[in-house]
PDB file of C-alpha atoms in Angstrom:
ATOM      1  CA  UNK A 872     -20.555 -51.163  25.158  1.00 65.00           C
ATOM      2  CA  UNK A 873     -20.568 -49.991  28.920  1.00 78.00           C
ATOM      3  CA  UNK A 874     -18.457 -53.100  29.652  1.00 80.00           C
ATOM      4  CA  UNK A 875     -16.508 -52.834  26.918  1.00 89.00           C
ATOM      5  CA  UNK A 876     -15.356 -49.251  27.822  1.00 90.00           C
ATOM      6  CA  UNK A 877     -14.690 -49.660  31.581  1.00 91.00           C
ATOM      7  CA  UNK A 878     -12.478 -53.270  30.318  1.00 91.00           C
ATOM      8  CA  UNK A 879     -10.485 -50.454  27.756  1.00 93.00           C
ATOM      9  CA  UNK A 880      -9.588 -48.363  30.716  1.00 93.00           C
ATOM     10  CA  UNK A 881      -8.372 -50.735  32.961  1.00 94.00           C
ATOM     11  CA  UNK A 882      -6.089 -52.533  30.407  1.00 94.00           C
ATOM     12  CA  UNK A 883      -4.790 -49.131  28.831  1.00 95.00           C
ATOM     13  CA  UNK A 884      -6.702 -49.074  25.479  1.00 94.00           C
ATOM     14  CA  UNK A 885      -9.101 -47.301  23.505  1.00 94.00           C
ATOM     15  CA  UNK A 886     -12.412 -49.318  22.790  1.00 93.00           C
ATOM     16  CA  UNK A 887     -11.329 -49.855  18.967  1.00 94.00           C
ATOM     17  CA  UNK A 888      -7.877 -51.227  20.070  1.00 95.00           C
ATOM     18  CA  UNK A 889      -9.200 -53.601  22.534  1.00 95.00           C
ATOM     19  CA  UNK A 890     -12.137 -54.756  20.142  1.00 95.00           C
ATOM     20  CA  UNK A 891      -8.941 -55.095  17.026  1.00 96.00           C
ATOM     21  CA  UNK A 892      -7.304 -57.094  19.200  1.00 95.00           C
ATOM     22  CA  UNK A 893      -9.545 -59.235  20.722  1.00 95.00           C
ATOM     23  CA  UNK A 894     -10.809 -59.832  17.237  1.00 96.00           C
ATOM     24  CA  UNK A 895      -7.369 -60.881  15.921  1.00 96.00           C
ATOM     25  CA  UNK A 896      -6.959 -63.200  19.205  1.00 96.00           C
ATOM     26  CA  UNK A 897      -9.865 -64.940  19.033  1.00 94.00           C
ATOM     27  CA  UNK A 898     -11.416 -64.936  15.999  1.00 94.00           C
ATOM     28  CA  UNK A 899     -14.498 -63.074  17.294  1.00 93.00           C
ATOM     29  CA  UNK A 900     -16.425 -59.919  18.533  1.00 93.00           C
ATOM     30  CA  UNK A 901     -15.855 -59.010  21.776  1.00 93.00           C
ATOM     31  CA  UNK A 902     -19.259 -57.260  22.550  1.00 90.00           C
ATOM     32  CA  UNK A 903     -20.288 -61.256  21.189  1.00 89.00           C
ATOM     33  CA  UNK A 904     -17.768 -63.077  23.648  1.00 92.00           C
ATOM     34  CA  UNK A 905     -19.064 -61.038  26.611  1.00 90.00           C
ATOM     35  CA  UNK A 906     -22.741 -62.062  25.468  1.00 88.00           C
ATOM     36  CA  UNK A 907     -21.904 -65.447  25.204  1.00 88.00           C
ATOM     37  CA  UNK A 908     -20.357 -65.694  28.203  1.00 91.00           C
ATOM     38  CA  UNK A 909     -23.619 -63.800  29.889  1.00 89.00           C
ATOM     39  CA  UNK A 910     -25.767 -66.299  28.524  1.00 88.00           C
ATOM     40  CA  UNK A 911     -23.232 -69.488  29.642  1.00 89.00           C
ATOM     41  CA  UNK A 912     -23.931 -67.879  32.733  1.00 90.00           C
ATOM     42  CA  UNK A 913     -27.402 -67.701  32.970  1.00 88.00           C
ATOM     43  CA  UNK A 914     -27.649 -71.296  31.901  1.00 85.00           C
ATOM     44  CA  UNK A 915     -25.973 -72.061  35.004  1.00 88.00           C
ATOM     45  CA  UNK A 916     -28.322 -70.542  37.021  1.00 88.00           C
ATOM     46  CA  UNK A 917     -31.199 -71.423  35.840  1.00 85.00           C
ATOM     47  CA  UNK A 918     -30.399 -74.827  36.459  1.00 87.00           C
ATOM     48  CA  UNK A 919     -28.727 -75.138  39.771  1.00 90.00           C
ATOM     49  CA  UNK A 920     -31.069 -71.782  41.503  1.00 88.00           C
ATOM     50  CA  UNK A 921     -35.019 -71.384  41.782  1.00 90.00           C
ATOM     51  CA  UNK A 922     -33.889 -68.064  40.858  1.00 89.00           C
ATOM     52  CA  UNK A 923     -36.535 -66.404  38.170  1.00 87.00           C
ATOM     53  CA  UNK A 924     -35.533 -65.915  34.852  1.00 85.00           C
ATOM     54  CA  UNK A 925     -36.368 -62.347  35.208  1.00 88.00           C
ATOM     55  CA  UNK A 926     -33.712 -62.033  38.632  1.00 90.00           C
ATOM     56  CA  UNK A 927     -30.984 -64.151  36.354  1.00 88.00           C
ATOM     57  CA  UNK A 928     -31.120 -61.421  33.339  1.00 88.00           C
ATOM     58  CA  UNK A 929     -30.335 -58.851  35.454  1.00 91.00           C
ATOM     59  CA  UNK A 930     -28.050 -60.742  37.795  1.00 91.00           C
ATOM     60  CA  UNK A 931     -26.149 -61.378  34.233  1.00 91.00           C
ATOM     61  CA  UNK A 932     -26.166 -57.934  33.153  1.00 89.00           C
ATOM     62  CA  UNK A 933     -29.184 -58.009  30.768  1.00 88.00           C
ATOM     63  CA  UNK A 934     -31.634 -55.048  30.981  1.00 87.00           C
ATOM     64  CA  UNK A 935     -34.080 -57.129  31.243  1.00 87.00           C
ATOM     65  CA  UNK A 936     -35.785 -60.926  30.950  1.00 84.00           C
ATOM     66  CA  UNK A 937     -37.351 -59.821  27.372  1.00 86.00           C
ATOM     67  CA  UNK A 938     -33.594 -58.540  26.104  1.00 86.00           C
ATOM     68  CA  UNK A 939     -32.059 -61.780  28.271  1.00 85.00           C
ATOM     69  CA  UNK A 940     -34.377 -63.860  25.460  1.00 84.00           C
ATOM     70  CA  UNK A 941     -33.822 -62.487  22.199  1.00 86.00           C
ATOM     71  CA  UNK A 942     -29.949 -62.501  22.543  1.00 82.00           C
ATOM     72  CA  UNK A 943     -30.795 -66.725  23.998  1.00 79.00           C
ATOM     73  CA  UNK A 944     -32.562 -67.189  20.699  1.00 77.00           C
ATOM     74  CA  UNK A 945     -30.058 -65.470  18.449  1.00 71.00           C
ATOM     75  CA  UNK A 946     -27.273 -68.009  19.761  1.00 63.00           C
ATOM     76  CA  UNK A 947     -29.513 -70.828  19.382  1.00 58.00           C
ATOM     77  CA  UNK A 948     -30.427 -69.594  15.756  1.00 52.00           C
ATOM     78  CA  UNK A 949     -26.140 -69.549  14.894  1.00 53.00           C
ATOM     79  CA  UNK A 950     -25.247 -72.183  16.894  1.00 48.00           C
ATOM     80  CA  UNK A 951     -27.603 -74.354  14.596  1.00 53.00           C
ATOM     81  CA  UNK A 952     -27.123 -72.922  11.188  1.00 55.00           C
ATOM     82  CA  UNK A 953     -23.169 -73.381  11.996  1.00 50.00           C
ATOM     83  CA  UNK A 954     -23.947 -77.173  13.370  1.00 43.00           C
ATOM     84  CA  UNK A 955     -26.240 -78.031  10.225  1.00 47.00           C
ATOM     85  CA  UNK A 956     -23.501 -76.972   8.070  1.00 48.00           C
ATOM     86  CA  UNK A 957     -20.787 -78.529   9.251  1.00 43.00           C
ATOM     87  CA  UNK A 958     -22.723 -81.565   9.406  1.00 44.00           C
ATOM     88  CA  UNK A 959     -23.743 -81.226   5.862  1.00 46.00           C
ATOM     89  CA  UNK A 960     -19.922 -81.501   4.740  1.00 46.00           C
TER      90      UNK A 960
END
């Protein structure tokens, strides 16, 4: 919400504006886009850094490696039910 705030002041809007818009646009959250993007980024670091998983939360913005895991495994979860049911058509 922090970073959804601070990205409402820069760009002129309230929160609710920004988040109505950005919904209309693109056809999702944004608190969800910035997550996704987070994790994206994460990926990428835990494959080209030794960097610990713990350092690449935080480096990412996550409070912390636990938090970093549960939002991994909620993608994972939707990414596959969305996958199994588009293949199922």
């Amino acid at each position: 919400i922090k970073y959804i705030y601070n990205l409402a002041n820069k760009v002129g809007y309230s929160c609710s504006q920004l988040q109505n818009l950005f919904y209309h646009r693109r056809g999702m959250a944004l608190g969800e886009y910035i997550t996704r993007k987070r994790i994206d980024g994460a990926k990428k670091l835990l494959m080209k850094t030794t960097m610990s998983i713990s350092l690449i939360a935080l480096e990412m913005g996550f409070s912390s490696s636990q938090y970093f895991a549960t939002c991994s495994k909620c993608f994972v979860v939707a990414l596959r039910s969305n996958t199994e049911g588009a293949l199922a058509h």
